[in-house]
Amino acid sequence: QSALTQPASVSGSPGQSITISCTGTSSDVGVYNYVSWYQQHPGKAPKLMIYDVSDRPSGVSNRFSGSKSGNTASLTISGLQAEDEADYYCNSYTSSSTNVFGTGTKVTVL
Amino acid sequence: QVQLVESGGGVVQPGRSLRLSCAASGFTFSSYAVHWVRQAPDKGLEWLALISFDGTNKYCADSVKGRFTISRDNSKNTLYLQMNSLRAEDTAVYYCARDSLGIFAFDIWGQGTMVTVSS
């Protein structure tokens, strides 16, 4: 199972919006609405930010939103803040009943 | 509070074995599926394995199939990862993560335990 493809880095100024893409295949992202997104700060464990493509867990800011079109899922961060600077990973359930993570995206707040 | 705590990491020689543990507390462990995920130094997350709430169903990544085994003891609220024939490329932080009920996502993560495979 190959990793889902994400851009290595995305940057934006405070207050701007950025979008991170996550491209999979018809065996994972394209066939299931079980895409989740995780935020990871250096030296910390990942934190769930989005599940089921576009749902937010309790306590996660509504500045984070998710969507999907075909084999590509996306995470949008609006009103970018300094605390959003972190690594972000997508994840999808697969047709083999396994999971696969994305390659990861480093978000930099300029 | 709800938490997962990994243990058992350390330095091990190539070809040797190691067993990691993940102790759960603050929730009904026997009701949840759980996963192992690892992260090599300065690399991304890699999903390794999943075990169902009752231990009857197990799924494993191709990269570790045949070498790593996931198991659980619900009477001890503990998840395990038996790692055999370890290689240098298995060097990573190993996390356990809870599979949230009703959705396919990892909602609770442990702090991770470091495994270094080196002679």
Coordinates of C-alpha atoms in Angstrom, one line a residue:
Chain A
Q1 CA 0.0 0.0 0.0
S2 CA 1.7 3.2 -1.1
A3 CA 1.5 6.3 1.0
L4 CA -1.1 9.0 0.0
T5 CA 0.5 11.9 -1.8
Q6 CA 0.7 15.3 -0.1
P7 CA 2.7 18.4 -0.9
A8 CA 5.9 18.6 1.2
S9 CA 5.3 22.1 2.3
V10 CA 2.7 24.8 2.3
S11 CA 3.0 28.3 3.7
G12 CA 0.9 31.4 4.3
S13 CA 0.7 34.6 6.2
P14 CA -1.3 35.1 9.3
G15 CA -5.0 35.5 8.5
Q16 CA -4.7 33.8 5.1
S17 CA -6.2 30.5 4.1
I18 CA -4.2 27.5 2.9
T19 CA -5.2 24.2 1.4
I20 CA -3.4 20.9 1.7
S21 CA -4.2 18.1 -0.8
C22 CA -4.1 14.4 -0.2
T23 CA -4.2 12.2 -3.3
G24 CA -4.9 8.5 -3.2
T25 CA -6.5 5.9 -5.4
S26 CA -9.7 4.2 -6.1
S27 CA -8.8 1.7 -3.4
D28 CA -8.7 4.2 -0.6
V29 CA -9.6 7.9 -0.8
G30 CA -11.7 7.5 -3.9
V31 CA -14.0 4.8 -2.6
Y32 CA -14.4 5.6 1.1
N33 CA -15.4 8.7 3.0
Y34 CA -13.1 7.6 5.8
V35 CA -10.4 10.3 5.4
S36 CA -9.0 11.9 8.5
W37 CA -6.4 14.6 9.1
Y38 CA -3.9 14.9 11.9
Q39 CA -1.8 17.8 13.2
Q40 CA 1.6 17.1 14.7
H41 CA 3.8 19.6 16.5
P42 CA 7.5 18.7 16.9
G43 CA 8.1 16.1 19.5
K44 CA 4.4 15.6 20.1
A45 CA 1.9 12.9 19.3
P46 CA -0.5 13.5 16.4
K47 CA -3.9 15.1 17.1
L48 CA -7.1 14.3 15.2
M49 CA -8.4 17.4 13.4
I50 CA -10.9 16.1 10.8
Y51 CA -12.6 12.7 10.4
D52 CA -15.0 11.2 7.9
V53 CA -13.7 13.7 5.3
S54 CA -15.2 16.8 6.8
D55 CA -16.3 16.4 10.4
R56 CA -14.5 18.1 13.3
P57 CA -14.0 16.5 16.7
S58 CA -15.2 18.5 19.7
G59 CA -12.7 21.1 20.6
V60 CA -11.1 21.6 17.2
S61 CA -11.4 25.1 15.8
N62 CA -13.9 25.7 12.9
R63 CA -11.0 27.3 11.0
F64 CA -10.2 23.7 10.0
S65 CA -12.3 22.1 7.3
G66 CA -12.1 19.1 5.0
S67 CA -13.5 18.1 1.7
K68 CA -13.0 15.4 -1.0
S69 CA -13.3 15.1 -4.8
G70 CA -12.6 11.9 -6.5
N71 CA -9.3 10.4 -5.3
T72 CA -8.2 13.7 -3.7
A73 CA -9.1 14.9 -0.2
S74 CA -8.2 18.4 1.0
L75 CA -7.7 20.2 4.4
T76 CA -8.3 23.9 4.5
I77 CA -7.0 26.1 7.3
S78 CA -8.6 29.5 7.3
G79 CA -7.5 32.5 9.3
L80 CA -4.0 31.1 9.6
Q81 CA -2.5 31.5 13.0
A82 CA 1.0 31.0 14.3
E83 CA -0.1 28.0 16.4
D84 CA -1.1 26.3 13.2
E85 CA 2.5 25.8 12.2
A86 CA 3.0 22.1 12.3
D87 CA 3.1 18.9 10.2
Y88 CA -0.2 17.6 8.8
Y89 CA -1.0 14.1 7.7
C90 CA -4.0 12.6 6.0
N91 CA -5.1 9.1 6.5
S92 CA -7.6 6.8 4.7
Y93 CA -9.2 3.4 5.2
T94 CA -8.4 1.1 2.4
S95 CA -10.2 -1.8 0.5
S96 CA -7.8 -4.2 2.2
S97 CA -9.2 -3.2 5.6
T98 CA -6.0 -1.5 6.4
N99 CA -5.1 2.2 6.8
V100 CA -2.6 4.4 4.9
F101 CA -1.2 7.8 5.9
G102 CA -0.2 10.6 3.6
T103 CA 3.4 11.6 3.1
G104 CA 2.9 14.7 5.3
T105 CA 2.9 18.4 4.8
K106 CA 4.9 21.0 6.7
V107 CA 2.8 24.2 7.2
T108 CA 4.8 27.3 7.8
V109 CA 3.2 30.6 9.0
L110 CA 5.2 33.4 7.4
Chain B
Q1 CA -8.4 10.9 32.2
V2 CA -8.5 8.9 28.9
Q3 CA -5.0 7.9 28.0
L4 CA -2.7 5.4 26.4
V5 CA 0.8 4.9 27.7
E6 CA 3.4 3.0 25.6
S7 CA 6.4 1.2 27.1
G8 CA 9.0 -1.4 26.2
G9 CA 11.1 0.6 23.7
G10 CA 14.9 0.8 23.8
V11 CA 18.1 -0.2 21.9
V12 CA 18.1 -3.6 20.4
Q13 CA 20.5 -5.4 18.0
P14 CA 19.5 -6.3 14.5
G15 CA 17.8 -9.6 14.2
R16 CA 16.6 -9.6 17.8
S17 CA 13.0 -9.3 19.2
L18 CA 11.2 -6.7 21.3
R19 CA 7.7 -6.5 22.7
L20 CA 6.0 -3.1 23.1
S21 CA 3.1 -2.6 25.5
C22 CA 0.4 0.1 25.5
A23 CA -1.6 0.5 28.7
A24 CA -5.1 2.0 28.5
S25 CA -6.9 3.9 31.2
G26 CA -9.9 6.2 31.6
F27 CA -12.2 4.3 29.1
T28 CA -13.6 0.8 28.4
F29 CA -10.6 -0.6 26.6
S30 CA -12.5 -3.8 25.6
S31 CA -15.0 -1.7 23.5
Y32 CA -12.4 -0.2 21.1
A33 CA -10.2 -1.3 18.3
V34 CA -6.6 -0.1 18.6
H35 CA -3.8 0.5 16.2
W36 CA 0.0 0.7 16.1
V37 CA 1.6 3.5 14.1
R38 CA 5.3 4.4 13.9
Q39 CA 7.4 7.3 12.8
A40 CA 11.0 7.0 11.8
P41 CA 13.3 9.9 12.7
D42 CA 12.4 13.0 10.7
K43 CA 10.0 10.9 8.6
G44 CA 6.2 10.6 8.2
L45 CA 3.7 8.4 10.0
E46 CA 3.4 4.8 9.0
W47 CA 0.4 2.7 9.9
L48 CA 1.4 -0.8 11.1
A49 CA -1.5 -2.8 12.5
L50 CA -5.0 -2.9 13.8
I51 CA -6.7 -5.3 16.2
S52 CA -10.5 -5.4 16.8
F53 CA -12.1 -4.7 20.1
D54 CA -12.2 -8.4 21.0
G55 CA -9.0 -9.4 19.4
T56 CA -10.6 -11.7 16.8
N57 CA -9.7 -9.6 13.7
K58 CA -6.2 -8.3 13.0
Y59 CA -4.8 -6.4 10.0
C60 CA -1.2 -5.6 9.3
A61 CA 0.8 -3.5 6.9
D62 CA 2.7 -5.4 4.2
S63 CA 6.0 -3.8 5.4
V64 CA 5.9 -5.7 8.7
K65 CA 3.7 -8.7 7.9
G66 CA 5.3 -11.9 9.1
R67 CA 7.6 -10.1 11.5
F68 CA 5.3 -8.0 13.7
T69 CA 2.3 -9.4 15.6
I70 CA -0.4 -7.3 17.3
S71 CA -2.3 -8.7 20.3
R72 CA -4.3 -7.5 23.3
D73 CA -5.3 -8.6 26.8
N74 CA -8.6 -6.9 27.7
S75 CA -8.3 -8.2 31.3
K76 CA -5.2 -6.1 31.6
N77 CA -6.3 -3.2 29.5
T78 CA -3.2 -3.6 27.4
L79 CA -2.2 -3.7 23.8
Y80 CA 1.0 -5.4 22.6
L81 CA 3.2 -5.4 19.5
Q82 CA 5.6 -8.3 19.2
M83 CA 8.5 -7.3 16.9
N84 CA 10.8 -10.0 15.6
S85 CA 13.8 -10.0 13.2
L86 CA 14.3 -6.3 13.8
R87 CA 16.1 -4.3 11.2
A88 CA 17.8 -0.9 11.2
E89 CA 14.8 0.5 9.3
D90 CA 12.5 -0.4 12.1
T91 CA 14.1 2.4 14.2
A92 CA 11.2 4.7 15.0
V93 CA 8.9 6.1 17.6
Y94 CA 6.0 3.7 18.0
Y95 CA 2.6 5.0 18.9
C96 CA -0.6 3.2 19.9
A97 CA -3.8 4.9 19.0
R98 CA -7.5 4.3 19.7
D99 CA -9.9 3.8 16.9
S100 CA -12.8 6.0 17.6
L101 CA -16.2 4.3 17.9
G102 CA -18.3 4.5 14.7
I103 CA -15.7 6.4 12.7
F104 CA -12.5 5.3 11.0
A105 CA -10.1 7.7 12.8
F106 CA -7.5 7.7 15.6
D107 CA -8.9 9.8 18.3
I108 CA -6.6 9.1 21.2
W109 CA -2.8 8.7 20.9
G110 CA -0.1 7.6 23.3
Q111 CA 3.1 9.7 23.8
G112 CA 5.1 7.1 21.9
T113 CA 8.1 4.8 22.8
M114 CA 11.4 4.9 20.9
V115 CA 12.9 1.8 19.4
T116 CA 16.4 1.9 18.1
V117 CA 17.8 -1.0 16.1
S118 CA 21.6 -0.8 16.1
S119 CA 24.6 -3.0 16.7

